[in-house]
Coordinates of C-alpha atoms and ligand atoms in Angstrom, one line a residue:
M1 CA 147.6 81.1 55.4
T2 CA 150.0 82.9 57.8
G3 CA 148.8 85.2 60.6
T4 CA 150.5 88.2 58.9
S5 CA 148.8 87.8 55.6
Q6 CA 145.3 87.4 57.1
Q7 CA 143.2 90.3 57.7
T8 CA 142.0 90.2 61.4
R9 CA 138.5 91.3 62.2
T10 CA 137.1 91.5 65.9
Q11 CA 134.0 89.2 65.8
R12 CA 131.2 91.2 67.3
G13 CA 129.6 90.0 70.5
A14 CA 126.1 88.6 70.8
L15 CA 123.1 90.4 72.4
I16 CA 121.2 87.7 74.5
V17 CA 118.1 88.6 76.2
V18 CA 116.6 86.7 79.1
E19 CA 112.8 87.2 79.7
G20 CA 110.1 85.4 81.7
L21 CA 107.8 85.6 84.3
D22 CA 108.6 86.5 88.1
R23 CA 110.6 83.8 90.0
A24 CA 111.1 82.1 86.5
G25 CA 115.0 82.1 87.4
K26 CA 116.0 84.9 85.0
S27 CA 118.6 86.3 87.1
S28 CA 120.0 83.1 88.4
Q29 CA 120.3 82.0 84.8
C30 CA 122.0 85.1 83.6
E31 CA 124.7 84.7 86.3
M32 CA 125.2 81.1 85.4
L33 CA 125.5 81.9 81.7
Q34 CA 127.8 84.6 82.4
T35 CA 130.2 82.3 84.2
Y36 CA 129.8 79.6 81.6
L37 CA 130.7 82.0 78.7
K38 CA 133.7 83.5 80.5
E39 CA 135.0 79.9 81.1
Q40 CA 134.6 79.4 77.3
G41 CA 136.9 82.5 76.8
H42 CA 134.3 84.9 75.8
S43 CA 134.1 88.7 77.0
V44 CA 130.9 89.0 78.7
K45 CA 128.9 91.6 80.4
Y46 CA 125.5 91.1 82.4
I47 CA 123.1 93.9 82.7
R48 CA 119.6 94.2 83.9
F49 CA 116.6 96.3 83.3
P50 CA 115.4 98.4 85.0
D51 CA 119.0 99.7 85.5
R52 CA 118.0 101.5 88.9
T53 CA 121.3 103.1 89.2
T54 CA 120.7 105.9 86.7
P55 CA 118.6 109.2 87.5
I56 CA 115.7 107.6 85.4
G57 CA 116.2 104.3 87.1
K58 CA 116.1 105.8 90.6
L59 CA 112.6 107.1 89.6
I60 CA 111.7 103.7 88.5
D61 CA 112.9 102.2 91.7
S62 CA 110.9 104.4 93.8
Y63 CA 107.7 103.7 91.6
L64 CA 108.2 99.8 91.8
R65 CA 108.8 100.0 95.7
G66 CA 105.5 102.1 96.1
S67 CA 107.1 105.3 97.5
A68 CA 106.3 107.2 94.4
N69 CA 103.3 107.2 92.0
Q70 CA 103.6 107.8 88.1
E71 CA 101.0 108.0 85.4
D72 CA 100.7 104.7 83.4
H73 CA 102.0 106.1 80.1
A74 CA 104.6 108.3 82.0
I75 CA 106.2 105.3 83.8
H76 CA 106.1 103.2 80.7
L77 CA 108.0 105.8 78.7
L78 CA 110.6 106.0 81.6
F79 CA 111.2 102.4 81.5
S80 CA 111.8 102.7 77.7
A81 CA 114.1 105.6 78.2
N82 CA 116.0 103.6 80.8
R83 CA 116.8 101.2 77.8
W84 CA 117.5 104.0 75.3
E85 CA 119.9 105.6 77.8
I86 CA 122.0 102.4 77.8
A87 CA 121.4 101.2 74.1
K88 CA 124.5 103.0 72.9
S89 CA 126.9 101.3 75.3
I90 CA 125.4 98.0 74.6
E91 CA 126.0 98.7 70.7
E92 CA 129.7 99.7 71.5
D93 CA 130.3 96.7 73.8
I94 CA 128.9 94.4 71.1
N95 CA 130.8 95.9 68.3
S96 CA 134.0 95.7 70.3
G97 CA 133.5 91.8 70.7
I98 CA 131.8 91.8 74.2
T99 CA 128.7 89.5 74.4
V100 CA 126.0 91.2 76.5
I101 CA 123.5 89.3 78.6
V102 CA 120.4 91.3 79.4
D103 CA 118.0 90.4 82.3
R104 CA 114.5 91.7 81.1
Y105 CA 114.2 93.9 78.1
S106 CA 111.6 95.5 75.9
Y107 CA 109.3 92.5 76.1
S108 CA 109.0 93.0 79.7
G109 CA 108.5 96.7 79.0
A110 CA 105.6 96.3 76.7
V111 CA 103.9 93.4 78.6
Y112 CA 103.8 94.8 82.2
S113 CA 102.5 98.2 81.0
A114 CA 99.9 96.5 78.8
A115 CA 98.9 94.2 81.6
K116 CA 97.6 97.2 83.5
A117 CA 94.4 97.0 81.3
N118 CA 94.5 100.9 80.8
P119 CA 92.3 101.4 77.7
T120 CA 94.7 103.7 76.2
L121 CA 97.8 101.7 76.8
S122 CA 97.6 98.7 74.5
L123 CA 100.4 96.3 73.6
E124 CA 100.7 98.2 70.2
W125 CA 101.0 101.4 72.0
A126 CA 103.5 100.0 74.5
W127 CA 105.8 98.5 71.8
Q128 CA 106.2 101.8 69.9
P129 CA 109.0 103.4 72.0
E130 CA 111.1 100.1 71.7
L131 CA 111.2 100.5 67.9
G132 CA 114.8 101.0 66.9
L133 CA 116.6 99.7 70.0
P134 CA 119.2 97.0 69.6
R135 CA 117.4 93.7 68.6
P136 CA 118.5 90.6 70.4
D137 CA 120.4 87.9 68.5
I138 CA 118.5 85.5 70.8
C139 CA 115.6 86.2 73.2
L140 CA 115.4 83.2 75.7
F141 CA 111.8 83.1 77.3
L142 CA 111.9 81.2 80.7
S143 CA 108.5 79.5 80.8
I144 CA 107.0 78.5 84.2
S145 CA 103.8 77.4 85.4
A146 CA 102.1 79.6 88.1
E147 CA 102.2 76.5 90.5
E148 CA 106.0 76.1 90.0
A149 CA 106.6 79.7 90.5
A150 CA 104.6 79.7 93.7
K151 CA 106.9 77.0 95.1
R152 CA 109.8 79.4 94.7
G153 CA 108.3 81.9 97.3
G154 CA 105.4 84.1 97.7
Y155 CA 104.8 87.5 96.0
G156 CA 107.1 90.1 97.0
A157 CA 106.3 93.7 98.1
E158 CA 106.9 95.5 94.8
R159 CA 104.2 96.7 92.4
Y160 CA 103.1 94.2 90.0
E161 CA 103.8 91.4 92.4
N162 CA 100.3 90.1 92.6
E163 CA 98.1 87.1 90.9
T164 CA 95.8 89.5 88.7
M165 CA 99.0 91.1 87.2
Q166 CA 100.9 87.9 86.8
T167 CA 98.1 86.2 85.1
R168 CA 97.7 89.1 82.6
V169 CA 101.4 89.2 82.1
R170 CA 101.6 85.5 81.2
E171 CA 98.8 85.9 78.5
L172 CA 100.5 89.0 77.1
F173 CA 103.9 87.4 76.7
R174 CA 102.1 84.7 74.6
T175 CA 100.4 87.2 72.6
L176 CA 103.6 89.3 72.1
F177 CA 105.8 86.2 71.0
E178 CA 103.3 85.3 68.4
R179 CA 104.1 88.8 66.9
Q180 CA 107.7 88.9 67.7
K181 CA 108.7 85.5 66.7
D182 CA 112.4 85.4 67.2
V183 CA 112.0 83.9 70.7
Y184 CA 113.5 80.7 72.1
V185 CA 111.2 79.1 74.8
V186 CA 113.1 77.2 77.6
D187 CA 111.3 75.1 80.1
A188 CA 112.3 76.8 83.3
G189 CA 110.3 74.4 85.6
K190 CA 113.4 72.0 85.5
T191 CA 116.3 72.0 87.9
L192 CA 118.7 75.0 87.9
T193 CA 121.4 72.8 86.2
E194 CA 119.0 71.5 83.5
V195 CA 117.7 74.8 82.6
S196 CA 121.3 76.2 82.3
K197 CA 122.3 73.3 80.0
D198 CA 119.4 74.1 77.7
I199 CA 120.4 77.9 77.6
Q200 CA 124.0 77.0 77.1
N201 CA 122.9 74.9 73.9
A202 CA 120.7 77.5 72.6
V203 CA 123.3 80.2 73.0
L204 CA 126.1 78.2 71.5
N205 CA 123.9 77.8 68.4
C206 CA 123.2 81.5 68.3
L207 CA 127.0 82.2 68.7
A208 CA 127.7 79.9 65.7
C209 CA 125.1 81.9 63.6
L210 CA 126.4 85.4 64.2
D211 CA 128.2 85.6 60.9
T212 CA 125.0 84.7 59.1
I213 CA 123.0 87.3 61.2
G214 CA 125.6 89.9 60.3
S215 CA 125.5 93.3 62.2
L216 CA 123.4 93.9 65.2
R217 CA 119.8 94.5 64.2
K218 CA 117.1 96.9 65.3
L219 CA 113.8 96.0 67.0
G220 CA 111.0 96.4 64.4
P221 CA 107.3 96.6 64.5
L222 CA 105.0 93.9 65.8
A223 CA 103.7 91.7 63.1
K224 CA 99.9 92.0 62.4
Ligands
LIG1 N1 109.4 95.9 84.6 C1 108.4 96.7 84.0 O1 107.3 97.0 84.3 N2 108.7 97.3 82.8 C2 110.0 97.1 82.2 O2 110.3 97.7 81.1 C3 111.0 96.2 83.0 C4 110.5 95.6 83.9 C5 112.4 96.0 82.3 C6 111.1 94.4 88.4 O3 111.8 93.6 87.7 C7 109.9 94.6 88.0 O4 109.9 95.6 86.8 C8 109.1 93.6 87.3 C9 108.8 93.7 85.9 C10 108.9 95.3 85.8 N3 107.9 93.4 88.0 N4 107.4 92.5 88.5 N5 106.7 91.8 89.0 P1 113.1 92.6 88.2 O5 113.6 92.0 87.0 O6 113.8 93.6 89.0 O7 112.6 91.4 89.2 P2 113.4 90.7 90.1 O8 113.4 91.2 91.5 O9 114.5 90.2 89.4 O10 112.6 89.3 90.3 P3 112.1 88.1 89.4 O11 112.4 88.7 87.9 O12 110.9 87.9 89.6 O13 113.0 86.8 89.5 P4 114.0 85.9 88.5 O14 115.2 86.8 88.2 O15 113.1 85.5 87.4 O16 114.3 84.8 89.4 P5 115.5 84.5 90.3 O17 115.8 85.7 91.2 O18 116.7 84.0 89.5 O19 115.1 83.2 91.1 C11 113.9 83.4 92.2 C12 114.0 82.2 93.1 O20 113.7 81.0 92.5 C13 115.4 82.1 93.9 O21 115.1 81.8 95.1 C14 116.1 81.1 93.1 O22 117.0 80.5 93.9 C15 114.9 80.1 92.7 N6 115.1 79.4 91.5 C16 115.5 79.9 90.3 N7 115.6 78.9 89.4 C17 115.1 77.8 90.0 C18 115.0 76.4 89.5 N8 115.4 75.9 88.3 N9 114.6 75.7 90.4 C19 114.3 75.9 91.7 N10 114.4 77.1 92.2 C20 114.8 78.0 91.2
LIG2 MG1 115.6 88.7 88.5

């Protein structure tokens, strides 16, 4: 078939989310994946949540640094709003053929808030504002033991960086991914290069399935 007789259609980009506990290596792996995909000729963007540059992101930043307090539900909704304010540009990028790599997403959103053990802020409640956001084509969960994470440095100075929160977060990620099944678990305790190879393979499989998946989907409710 000649190029002129063939209708050309831009293939959409993929939405790739990287999740995991603190110091699992998410940001390092997002950078490496971006470089790899660019070398393969893909158009790629790397974004992270929280996006601390927007007005909502600045409120979140001061909360995380401990210079401002927020009521638990209110800060939860701000984290979600920070995703909603960027959702449209994610969709536009993907529809124009750009693959978007996202460092933390709705899964961190639900899990960290639910980990506060506030009796009126359950995992179910926390998931609600995420409904309808772009659904990842692949969600890579970087799994790491508490011992391995500890070797990568002590807790930082930000809110949530303490053992009680991290233990609850680990358990809640497990519960969440039993109810949002499209997760791909990566053993993040290996070397940087080994982890990035595993991620590359999973992402290449995902890119090969984009036609079967069809249009970008939306996040739905948690399974019972
Ligand atoms: N949060 C929330 O509550 N609600 C929400 O909706 C969202 C987030 C989106 C800030 O997140 C906080 O916001 C976070 C959740 C909450 N709270 N906590 N805790 P953040 O994403 O800004 O956090 P971060 O500062 O990027 O840190 P991180 O996620 O803990 O790190 P990481 O990105 O997973 O790891 P890294 O920076 O790539 O690597 C950490 C170190 O380990 C570094 O020295 C690397 O060189 C080293 N490393 C990485 N991989 C390896 C391997 N494979 N081997 C050896 N060493 C390695
Ligand atoms: Mg990071």
